[in-house]
Backbone as numpy.savetxt, mean C-alpha at the origin, in Angstrom:
# Nx Ny Nz CAx CAy CAz Cx Cy Cz
15.60 21.74 -10.12 14.80 21.20 -9.76 13.35 21.40 -9.71
12.84 20.64 -9.75 11.15 21.02 -9.88 10.05 20.55 -8.70
9.70 21.37 -8.47 8.64 21.28 -7.15 7.33 21.56 -7.36
6.42 20.45 -6.90 4.85 21.01 -6.81 4.42 21.12 -5.51
4.09 22.23 -4.74 3.80 22.27 -2.98 2.91 23.27 -2.33
2.62 23.22 -1.99 1.72 23.90 -0.90 0.08 24.88 -1.34
0.07 23.84 -1.88 -1.90 23.71 -2.65 -2.43 22.88 -2.16
-4.48 23.51 -2.35 -4.90 22.81 -1.90 -6.33 22.16 -2.50
-6.98 21.88 -3.08 -7.75 21.36 -3.50 -8.58 20.10 -3.31
-9.27 19.77 -3.98 -10.55 18.70 -3.55 -10.21 17.35 -3.63
-9.63 17.06 -4.95 -9.02 15.76 -5.09 -7.72 16.59 -6.19
-6.09 15.67 -5.86 -5.32 16.73 -6.63 -4.49 17.99 -6.30
-4.32 17.69 -4.88 -3.99 19.04 -4.43 -2.37 19.63 -5.00
-1.75 18.11 -5.25 -0.48 19.12 -6.32 -0.32 18.60 -8.01
-0.78 17.74 -7.78 -1.19 16.86 -9.44 -2.21 16.09 -9.98
-2.91 16.76 -10.85 -4.63 15.82 -11.33 -4.08 14.97 -12.77
-4.10 13.56 -12.64 -3.72 13.43 -14.20 -5.19 12.23 -14.44
-5.63 12.95 -15.73 -6.63 12.21 -16.45 -6.14 13.17 -18.06
-7.35 11.85 -18.85 -7.42 12.09 -20.50 -6.43 11.21 -20.27
-7.54 10.39 -21.85 -7.55 9.47 -22.58 -6.13 8.87 -23.35
-5.34 9.87 -23.88 -4.46 9.62 -24.05 -3.42 10.00 -23.38
-3.41 10.11 -22.52 -2.53 11.24 -21.86 -1.54 10.13 -20.81
-0.17 10.92 -20.88 1.07 9.81 -20.20 1.64 10.91 -19.27
1.51 9.96 -17.96 2.40 10.42 -16.36 3.38 9.92 -16.15
4.89 10.89 -16.22 6.45 9.59 -15.79 7.11 10.57 -15.37
7.05 10.47 -13.91 7.53 10.99 -12.94 9.20 10.65 -12.48
10.40 11.08 -12.96 11.61 10.24 -13.02 12.55 11.14 -11.47
11.91 12.85 -11.18 12.61 13.27 -10.04 11.70 14.79 -9.96
12.41 15.30 -9.63 11.55 16.43 -8.67 10.97 15.43 -7.65
9.85 16.47 -6.71 9.10 17.05 -5.22 7.70 17.41 -5.63
6.94 16.44 -5.06 5.49 16.92 -4.61 5.47 16.59 -2.98
5.29 18.05 -2.47 5.34 17.75 -1.14 4.13 19.39 -0.48
3.89 18.40 0.62 3.09 20.09 1.28 1.96 20.88 0.48
1.20 19.43 -0.07 -0.37 19.62 -0.28 -1.16 19.38 0.31
-2.38 19.76 -0.17 -3.94 19.29 0.85 -4.91 18.83 -0.44
-5.78 17.48 0.46 -7.35 17.51 -0.68 -7.27 16.23 -0.76
-8.68 15.81 -0.17 -9.57 15.29 0.06 -8.90 13.60 -0.74
-8.38 13.91 -1.69 -8.14 12.42 -2.27 -7.02 12.82 -3.19
-5.40 12.01 -2.55 -4.71 12.48 -3.83 -3.61 13.61 -3.60
-3.92 14.07 -2.62 -3.17 15.16 -2.17 -1.74 15.81 -3.27
-0.94 14.28 -2.77 0.48 14.28 -3.87 -0.18 14.40 -5.37
-0.59 13.57 -5.59 -1.22 12.71 -7.12 -2.12 12.70 -7.35
-3.38 12.61 -8.07 -4.72 12.11 -8.26 -4.44 11.70 -10.12
-4.65 10.47 -10.39 -5.44 9.60 -11.33 -6.33 9.18 -11.13
-7.57 9.78 -12.53 -8.44 9.15 -12.58 -7.56 8.15 -13.64
-10.01 7.47 -14.04 -9.48 5.66 -15.01 -9.21 6.07 -15.65
-9.28 7.46 -16.79 -8.60 7.62 -17.98 -7.48 7.39 -17.96
-6.69 7.12 -19.11 -5.69 7.57 -19.61 -4.76 6.97 -19.87
-2.93 6.55 -20.58 -2.14 5.50 -20.50 -1.88 5.33 -19.13
-1.41 3.99 -18.79 0.13 3.01 -18.26 1.11 4.45 -17.64
0.56 4.89 -16.48 1.73 5.68 -16.03 3.09 5.11 -14.90
3.77 6.02 -15.14 4.86 5.23 -14.57 5.56 6.29 -13.43
6.42 5.95 -11.77 6.64 6.71 -12.00 8.62 5.61 -11.15
9.50 6.51 -11.05 10.56 6.02 -11.33 11.76 6.66 -10.93
10.97 8.20 -10.51 11.92 8.79 -9.40 11.80 9.81 -8.59
11.97 10.36 -8.05 11.83 12.29 -7.15 10.79 11.82 -5.70
10.09 12.56 -5.16 9.72 12.00 -4.19 8.53 12.82 -3.61
7.35 12.29 -2.84 6.38 12.93 -2.42 6.21 12.35 -1.29
6.01 13.66 -0.64 5.78 13.20 1.20 5.23 14.86 1.52
4.77 14.16 2.81 4.32 15.84 3.45 3.31 16.25 3.33
2.08 15.41 2.28 1.27 15.50 1.79 0.10 15.02 3.19
-0.99 15.97 3.05 -2.35 15.32 3.49 -3.49 15.58 3.29
-4.52 14.20 3.60 -5.95 14.41 3.08 -6.39 13.40 3.75
-7.73 13.30 3.42 -8.69 12.01 3.85 -7.97 10.25 3.48
-7.76 10.39 2.13 -8.17 8.90 1.43 -6.16 9.43 0.82
-5.18 8.36 0.75 -4.56 8.55 -0.34 -3.38 9.95 -0.29
-2.95 10.55 0.66 -2.37 12.02 0.76 -1.16 11.55 -0.46
-0.75 10.48 -0.31 0.59 10.91 -1.44 0.18 10.77 -2.95
-0.23 9.20 -3.30 -1.16 9.33 -3.77 -2.40 8.59 -4.09
-3.40 8.86 -5.39 -4.92 8.06 -5.25 -4.90 7.50 -6.60
-4.64 6.28 -6.57 -4.97 6.16 -8.78 -5.97 5.48 -7.89
-6.47 5.58 -9.56 -7.95 4.75 -10.10 -7.27 4.83 -11.98
-6.08 4.40 -12.66 -6.16 4.10 -13.97 -6.22 3.10 -13.46
-7.03 2.42 -15.10 -6.91 1.99 -15.33 -6.40 0.39 -15.88
-5.16 1.51 -16.92 -4.36 0.61 -17.14 -3.12 0.82 -16.32
-2.76 1.00 -15.49 -1.95 0.74 -14.52 -0.98 2.17 -13.88
-1.02 1.85 -13.00 0.27 2.04 -12.12 1.54 1.87 -12.04
3.07 1.84 -13.15 4.40 1.46 -11.92 5.12 1.88 -10.92
5.48 1.67 -10.00 6.13 2.48 -9.65 7.58 1.48 -8.77
9.16 2.00 -10.13 9.82 1.00 -9.64 11.49 2.55 -9.31
10.95 3.62 -8.53 12.00 4.20 -7.71 11.17 5.57 -7.43
11.57 6.15 -6.53 12.21 7.10 -5.75 11.26 6.83 -4.06
10.84 8.06 -3.26 10.33 7.68 -2.31 8.84 8.63 -2.24
8.17 7.47 -1.24 6.60 8.62 -1.11 7.05 8.18 0.31
7.47 8.90 1.38 7.54 9.59 2.49 6.06 10.79 3.63
5.87 10.31 4.62 5.78 11.38 5.84 4.03 12.31 5.25
3.15 11.35 4.54 2.34 11.56 3.93 1.56 11.26 5.08
0.11 11.97 5.39 -0.58 11.73 6.13 -2.49 11.75 6.10
-3.27 10.85 6.18 -4.46 10.57 5.84 -5.51 10.25 7.49
-6.45 11.18 6.94 -7.47 11.02 8.51 -8.72 9.74 8.32
-8.43 8.88 7.69 -9.30 7.97 6.99 -8.25 6.68 6.51
-8.04 6.85 4.80 -7.34 5.51 4.49 -6.08 5.52 4.26
-4.97 4.47 3.71 -4.21 5.32 2.46 -3.42 5.99 3.22
-2.54 6.13 3.85 -1.43 7.47 3.74 -0.73 7.49 3.22
-0.04 6.87 2.60 1.10 6.75 0.93 -0.08 6.50 -0.82
-0.74 5.43 -0.04 -0.94 5.17 -1.39 -2.49 4.40 -1.35
-3.47 5.17 -2.48 -4.88 4.43 -2.15 -4.40 4.17 -3.66
-4.84 2.54 -3.85 -4.80 2.27 -5.06 -6.58 1.30 -5.44
-7.14 1.89 -6.49 -8.39 1.11 -6.64 -8.41 0.66 -8.17
-6.80 0.69 -8.10 -6.46 0.01 -9.78 -5.66 -0.59 -9.61
-4.81 -1.46 -10.92 -4.08 -2.24 -11.03 -2.64 -1.14 -10.09
-1.88 -1.50 -9.22 -0.63 -0.98 -8.25 0.57 -1.90 -8.58
1.69 -1.78 -9.54 2.62 -2.73 -9.73 3.67 -1.66 -8.69
4.47 -2.22 -7.49 5.93 -2.11 -7.22 6.95 -2.88 -7.73
8.11 -2.08 -8.35 9.17 -2.97 -8.68 10.63 -1.94 -7.52
10.53 -0.90 -7.57 10.90 -0.01 -6.45 10.90 0.58 -5.06
11.36 1.34 -5.17 10.51 2.71 -3.82 10.56 2.29 -2.77
10.95 3.32 -2.06 10.51 3.62 -0.64 9.40 3.82 -0.20
8.65 3.51 0.69 6.93 3.66 1.28 7.34 3.47 2.46
7.58 5.46 3.15 7.89 5.12 4.24 7.58 5.86 5.18
7.23 5.80 6.58 7.14 7.17 7.57 5.58 7.24 7.30
4.67 6.94 6.40 3.27 7.03 5.78 2.32 6.74 7.44
1.63 7.46 7.92 0.51 7.54 8.95 -1.04 7.48 7.98
-2.30 6.59 8.51 -3.90 6.28 8.29 -4.05 6.33 9.55
-5.21 7.52 10.19 -6.23 6.92 11.39 -6.77 6.26 11.34
-6.99 5.70 10.14 -7.94 4.00 9.58 -7.33 3.05 9.82
-6.56 2.68 8.39 -6.56 1.59 7.83 -5.42 1.94 6.64
-4.25 1.14 6.39 -3.60 0.97 5.49 -2.48 2.47 5.89
-2.02 2.63 6.34 -0.77 3.22 6.57 0.13 3.69 5.53
0.73 2.44 4.87 1.81 2.53 3.44 0.42 2.69 2.34
-0.16 1.58 2.36 -0.91 1.60 1.13 -2.12 0.76 1.48
-3.45 1.15 0.82 -4.63 0.73 0.94 -5.27 0.17 -0.62
-5.42 -0.93 -0.81 -5.93 -1.40 -2.17 -7.51 -2.28 -2.03
-8.23 -1.07 -2.89 -9.92 -1.46 -2.41 -10.51 -1.25 -3.43
-11.69 -1.86 -4.23 -12.06 -1.51 -5.54 -11.96 -2.97 -6.22
-13.21 -3.24 -7.01 -13.16 -4.80 -7.77 -11.42 -4.64 -8.83
-11.24 -3.27 -9.28 -10.67 -3.17 -10.41 -8.79 -2.92 -9.34
-9.08 -3.46 -8.28 -7.59 -3.10 -7.12 -6.36 -4.42 -7.23
-5.82 -3.77 -7.73 -4.09 -5.58 -7.46 -3.51 -4.84 -7.34
-2.12 -5.36 -6.59 -1.04 -5.71 -6.44 -0.62 -6.20 -7.09
0.72 -6.26 -7.60 2.36 -6.38 -7.56 3.65 -6.19 -7.58
4.16 -6.81 -6.53 5.00 -6.45 -5.67 6.95 -7.12 -5.46
7.20 -6.74 -6.73 8.79 -7.44 -7.07 9.83 -6.83 -6.26
9.72 -6.00 -5.63 10.81 -5.08 -4.95 10.49 -3.60 -4.64
11.31 -3.29 -3.94 10.71 -1.92 -3.16 11.01 -1.81 -1.52
10.73 -1.17 -0.54 10.34 -1.43 0.43 9.32 -0.41 1.61
8.57 -1.50 2.06 7.76 -0.37 2.68 7.97 -1.31 4.78
8.29 0.53 4.72 8.39 -0.11 6.01 8.53 1.40 6.92
8.19 1.37 8.61 7.71 2.04 9.44 6.22 3.11 9.21
5.56 2.34 8.36 4.11 3.09 8.45 3.45 2.86 9.52
2.78 3.77 10.11 1.26 2.77 11.04 -0.53 3.48 10.67
-0.94 2.88 10.82 -2.96 3.05 11.21 -2.86 2.95 12.76
-4.27 3.53 12.50 -5.31 3.53 13.88 -5.62 2.15 13.77
-6.08 1.35 12.63 -6.70 0.38 12.73 -5.69 -0.34 12.53
-6.38 -0.97 11.46 -5.60 -2.50 10.89 -5.08 -2.12 9.36
-3.47 -3.38 9.05 -2.68 -3.15 7.98 -1.53 -1.89 7.22
-0.85 -1.71 8.70 0.01 -0.92 8.89 0.94 -0.84 7.35
0.74 -1.34 6.79 1.53 -1.64 6.05 0.60 -1.46 4.78
0.27 -2.13 4.60 -0.42 -2.98 3.58 -2.00 -3.59 3.38
-2.91 -2.73 3.11 -4.32 -3.22 3.59 -4.96 -3.27 2.12
-5.72 -5.12 2.27 -6.30 -5.38 0.91 -7.99 -5.35 1.41
-8.94 -5.04 0.99 -10.44 -4.98 1.14 -10.54 -6.63 0.50
-11.94 -6.68 0.56 -12.61 -7.89 0.28 -12.45 -7.95 -1.87
-12.71 -6.90 -2.14 -13.02 -6.99 -4.08 -11.55 -6.35 -4.41
-11.41 -7.03 -5.42 -9.91 -6.59 -6.72 -9.67 -8.25 -6.37
-8.53 -8.68 -7.42 -7.66 -9.36 -7.88 -7.35 -10.23 -7.31
-6.79 -10.55 -7.49 -5.42 -11.80 -7.21 -4.02 -10.91 -6.88
-3.71 -11.00 -5.20 -2.47 -9.93 -5.53 -1.37 -10.94 -4.91
-0.41 -10.56 -5.55 0.99 -10.67 -5.09 2.54 -10.22 -5.02
2.99 -10.79 -3.50 3.94 -10.57 -2.83 5.72 -11.04 -3.50
6.48 -11.08 -4.27 7.79 -11.79 -4.63 9.10 -11.61 -4.57
9.02 -9.98 -4.31 9.59 -9.71 -3.61 10.11 -8.58 -2.55
10.77 -7.56 -2.17 10.84 -6.72 -1.60 10.94 -6.50 -0.47
11.18 -5.55 0.72 10.79 -5.96 2.46 9.82 -5.41 2.65
9.25 -5.36 3.81 8.36 -4.67 4.33 8.44 -5.41 5.78
8.96 -4.22 6.32 8.97 -3.97 7.72 9.11 -2.78 8.57
8.77 -2.94 9.76 8.71 -1.94 11.49 7.61 -1.55 10.90
6.39 -1.62 10.90 6.05 -1.03 10.17 4.14 -2.12 11.45
3.39 -1.06 12.68 3.08 -1.09 13.30 1.43 -0.58 13.33
0.33 -1.21 13.30 -1.12 -1.27 13.73 -1.76 -1.44 14.62
-2.35 0.25 15.25 -3.17 -0.70 16.72 -4.11 -1.80 16.74
-4.81 -2.15 15.70 -5.62 -3.15 15.69 -4.73 -3.90 15.35
-5.25 -5.14 14.26 -4.30 -6.17 13.33 -3.46 -5.77 12.56
-2.65 -6.71 11.94 -2.61 -7.08 10.29 -0.99 -5.66 11.10
0.00 -5.99 11.54 1.20 -5.11 11.83 1.79 -4.89 10.04
2.41 -6.15 9.48 2.91 -5.67 7.98 1.77 -5.32 6.92
0.33 -6.80 7.37 -0.21 -6.40 6.13 -1.74 -7.11 6.43
-2.60 -6.66 6.25 -3.85 -7.87 6.42 -4.79 -7.72 5.20
-5.12 -8.94 4.63 -6.14 -9.06 3.56 -7.19 -9.76 4.03
-8.49 -8.80 3.51 -9.87 -9.50 3.07 -10.07 -10.02 1.59
-9.20 -10.17 0.87 -9.37 -10.47 -0.73 -10.09 -11.33 -0.64
-11.14 -11.93 -1.60 -11.13 -12.93 -1.35 -10.98 -13.76 -2.51
-9.89 -12.75 -3.37 -9.44 -13.45 -4.73 -8.29 -14.06 -4.19
-7.50 -14.02 -3.26 -6.49 -14.31 -2.53 -4.85 -13.59 -2.29
-4.38 -13.69 -1.92 -3.30 -13.14 -1.85 -1.44 -13.74 -2.07
-0.57 -14.13 -2.55 0.39 -15.32 -2.69 1.49 -14.13 -2.81
2.47 -15.00 -1.28 3.29 -14.75 -1.24 4.97 -15.52 -1.58
5.11 -15.17 -2.90 6.86 -16.51 -3.53 8.13 -15.45 -3.34
8.24 -14.58 -2.62 9.36 -14.40 -2.29 9.02 -12.20 -1.09
10.54 -12.19 -0.99 10.12 -11.10 -0.48 10.76 -11.46 1.35
10.60 -10.68 2.28 11.25 -11.09 3.51 9.96 -10.03 4.10
9.50 -10.35 5.69 8.30 -9.49 6.08 8.86 -9.65 7.65
9.09 -8.73 8.17 10.23 -8.84 9.11 10.13 -7.21 10.33
9.57 -7.82 11.87 9.86 -6.41 12.63 8.68 -5.87 12.62
7.60 -5.85 12.03 6.27 -5.66 12.72 5.56 -5.44 13.60
4.96 -4.80 14.24 4.29 -5.46 15.12 2.68 -4.98 14.78
2.12 -5.80 15.74 -0.07 -5.31 16.39 -0.72 -5.25 16.96
-0.71 -4.74 17.75 -1.57 -4.45 19.16 -2.94 -6.05 19.37
-3.35 -6.32 17.97 -4.05 -7.14 18.47 -3.56 -8.46 18.30
-3.72 -8.55 16.91 -3.37 -10.10 16.11 -2.98 -10.24 14.62
-2.12 -10.67 14.33 -1.35 -10.79 13.10 -0.01 -9.84 12.90
0.76 -10.19 13.98 1.91 -9.36 13.91 2.46 -9.11 12.77
2.78 -9.93 11.87 3.40 -9.90 10.05 1.58 -9.65 9.10
0.72 -10.81 9.36 -0.31 -11.11 8.80 -1.22 -11.42 8.78
-2.69 -10.67 8.83 -3.90 -10.73 9.27 -4.06 -11.38 8.34
-4.76 -11.97 8.06 -6.38 -12.83 7.12 -7.54 -13.51 6.84
-8.73 -13.07 6.48 -10.09 -13.29 6.79 -10.90 -13.55 5.68
-10.08 -13.41 4.83 -11.25 -13.97 3.48 -10.34 -14.75 2.27
-10.21 -15.75 1.59 -9.97 -16.05 0.46 -9.06 -16.41 1.13
-7.83 -16.99 -0.23 -6.75 -18.43 0.26 -5.11 -17.30 0.67
-4.36 -17.54 1.73 -3.62 -16.72 1.29 -2.33 -18.34 1.18
-1.14 -18.29 -0.15 -0.44 -18.99 -0.39 0.41 -18.22 0.15
1.46 -19.51 0.46 3.18 -18.99 1.17 4.17 -20.28 0.82
4.89 -19.56 -0.70 5.49 -20.32 -1.33 7.04 -20.20 -1.07
7.85 -19.47 -0.75 8.66 -18.84 -0.65 8.35 -17.11 0.14
9.89 -17.06 0.64 9.96 -16.05 1.37 10.56 -16.04 2.76
10.40 -15.33 3.41 10.83 -15.46 5.32 9.47 -13.96 5.72
9.65 -14.77 6.69 8.48 -14.10 7.59 9.02 -14.15 9.02
9.57 -13.40 9.69 10.17 -13.89 11.45 10.22 -12.05 12.16
10.37 -12.61 13.22 11.39 -11.11 14.07 9.59 -10.12 14.48
7.92 -10.61 13.91 7.19 -9.71 13.83 6.68 -9.84 15.20
5.48 -9.19 15.87 4.84 -9.44 17.54 3.36 -8.73 17.40
2.55 -9.98 17.92 1.94 -9.09 18.51 0.60 -9.46 19.93
0.13 -8.47 20.34 0.19 -8.00 21.07 -0.49 -8.97 21.89
-2.11 -9.63 21.20 -2.99 -10.48 21.58 -2.40 -12.48 21.17
-2.09 -12.26 19.78 -2.16 -13.56 19.15 -1.33 -13.67 18.25
-1.06 -14.19 17.06 0.18 -14.40 16.47 1.03 -13.96 15.50
2.02 -14.14 16.54 3.01 -13.25 16.52 3.34 -12.89 14.16
3.54 -14.49 13.92 3.56 -14.55 12.30 2.38 -14.04 11.60
1.45 -14.95 10.86 0.13 -15.10 10.86 -0.62 -15.69 11.82
-1.97 -14.35 11.37 -3.78 -14.93 12.17 -4.30 -15.36 10.90
-5.28 -16.24 11.33 -6.14 -16.55 10.25 -7.15 -16.71 11.15
-8.58 -15.98 10.74 -9.67 -15.65 11.28 -10.10 -15.71 10.00
-12.08 -16.87 10.81 -12.90 -17.09 10.16 -13.15 -18.33 9.04
-13.90 -18.72 9.05 -14.05 -19.75 7.40 -13.88 -19.68 6.36
-13.76 -18.51 6.33 -14.21 -18.17 4.99 -12.15 -18.33 4.43
-11.34 -18.25 5.57 -9.67 -17.92 4.84 -9.15 -19.07 5.00
-8.70 -19.41 3.85 -7.57 -21.10 3.77 -6.40 -20.74 3.36
-5.27 -21.06 4.18 -4.29 -21.26 3.99 -3.13 -22.50 4.08
-2.38 -22.05 2.90 -1.52 -22.85 1.75 -0.24 -22.32 2.17
0.52 -23.26 2.45 2.41 -22.86 2.66 3.11 -23.90 2.31
4.02 -23.91 1.66 4.46 -24.78 0.56 6.12 -25.07 1.25
6.65 -25.88 1.68 7.94 -27.22 1.52 9.16 -25.80 1.56
8.95 -25.23 0.20 10.24 -23.66 0.19 10.22 -22.46 1.06
8.54 -22.16 1.40 9.03 -21.15 2.53 9.53 -21.07 3.76
């Protein structure tokens, strides 16, 4: 069993991955109890080939941003297995901070926390995007908004076509997810349920762009103020829902 643990650094407490021709693949092992400003577990720079995580565990790392993983990898990061859990940040992105292309086709992302936003995953930056076709995002918490997922205004359109997002809790709005994404969010599958927001949007809070729901299930979510399922805020947001959803 390979492990990287108990290290401290400015960025990438456990592992820093950089270099134009470099390749990163994680299929097992553990990265835990590391500390850094960004990417306490793993930090991916912009340079490097597309990277993959298919197994292993990244847990109990601490920092200010993206305690489990911080990725700016231009060629993308695909996570198809493994566990990312128990990571904690004082600002945004408890489990993952993604400033580039992120693909989730598996993995369990759970029990991560952010003092501000994006307890599970925080997406920000012009190159950021999410494609989620499988996996679980559950039991994450945020001190403000988007306990499971937080999408900033900049970045590419993102898609959720499968997987489960449940039992996440936001002190503010967007128990499962909050989207400011100008280029929109498309939901064509998966299940979003049993999430909680103390303000608005127990499941989804959308404030900009177009949110399209063409399939999938959204149920048993709770918002203390308003919008147990979906809360649409401001004139800058539009909503489309098909008969199949």
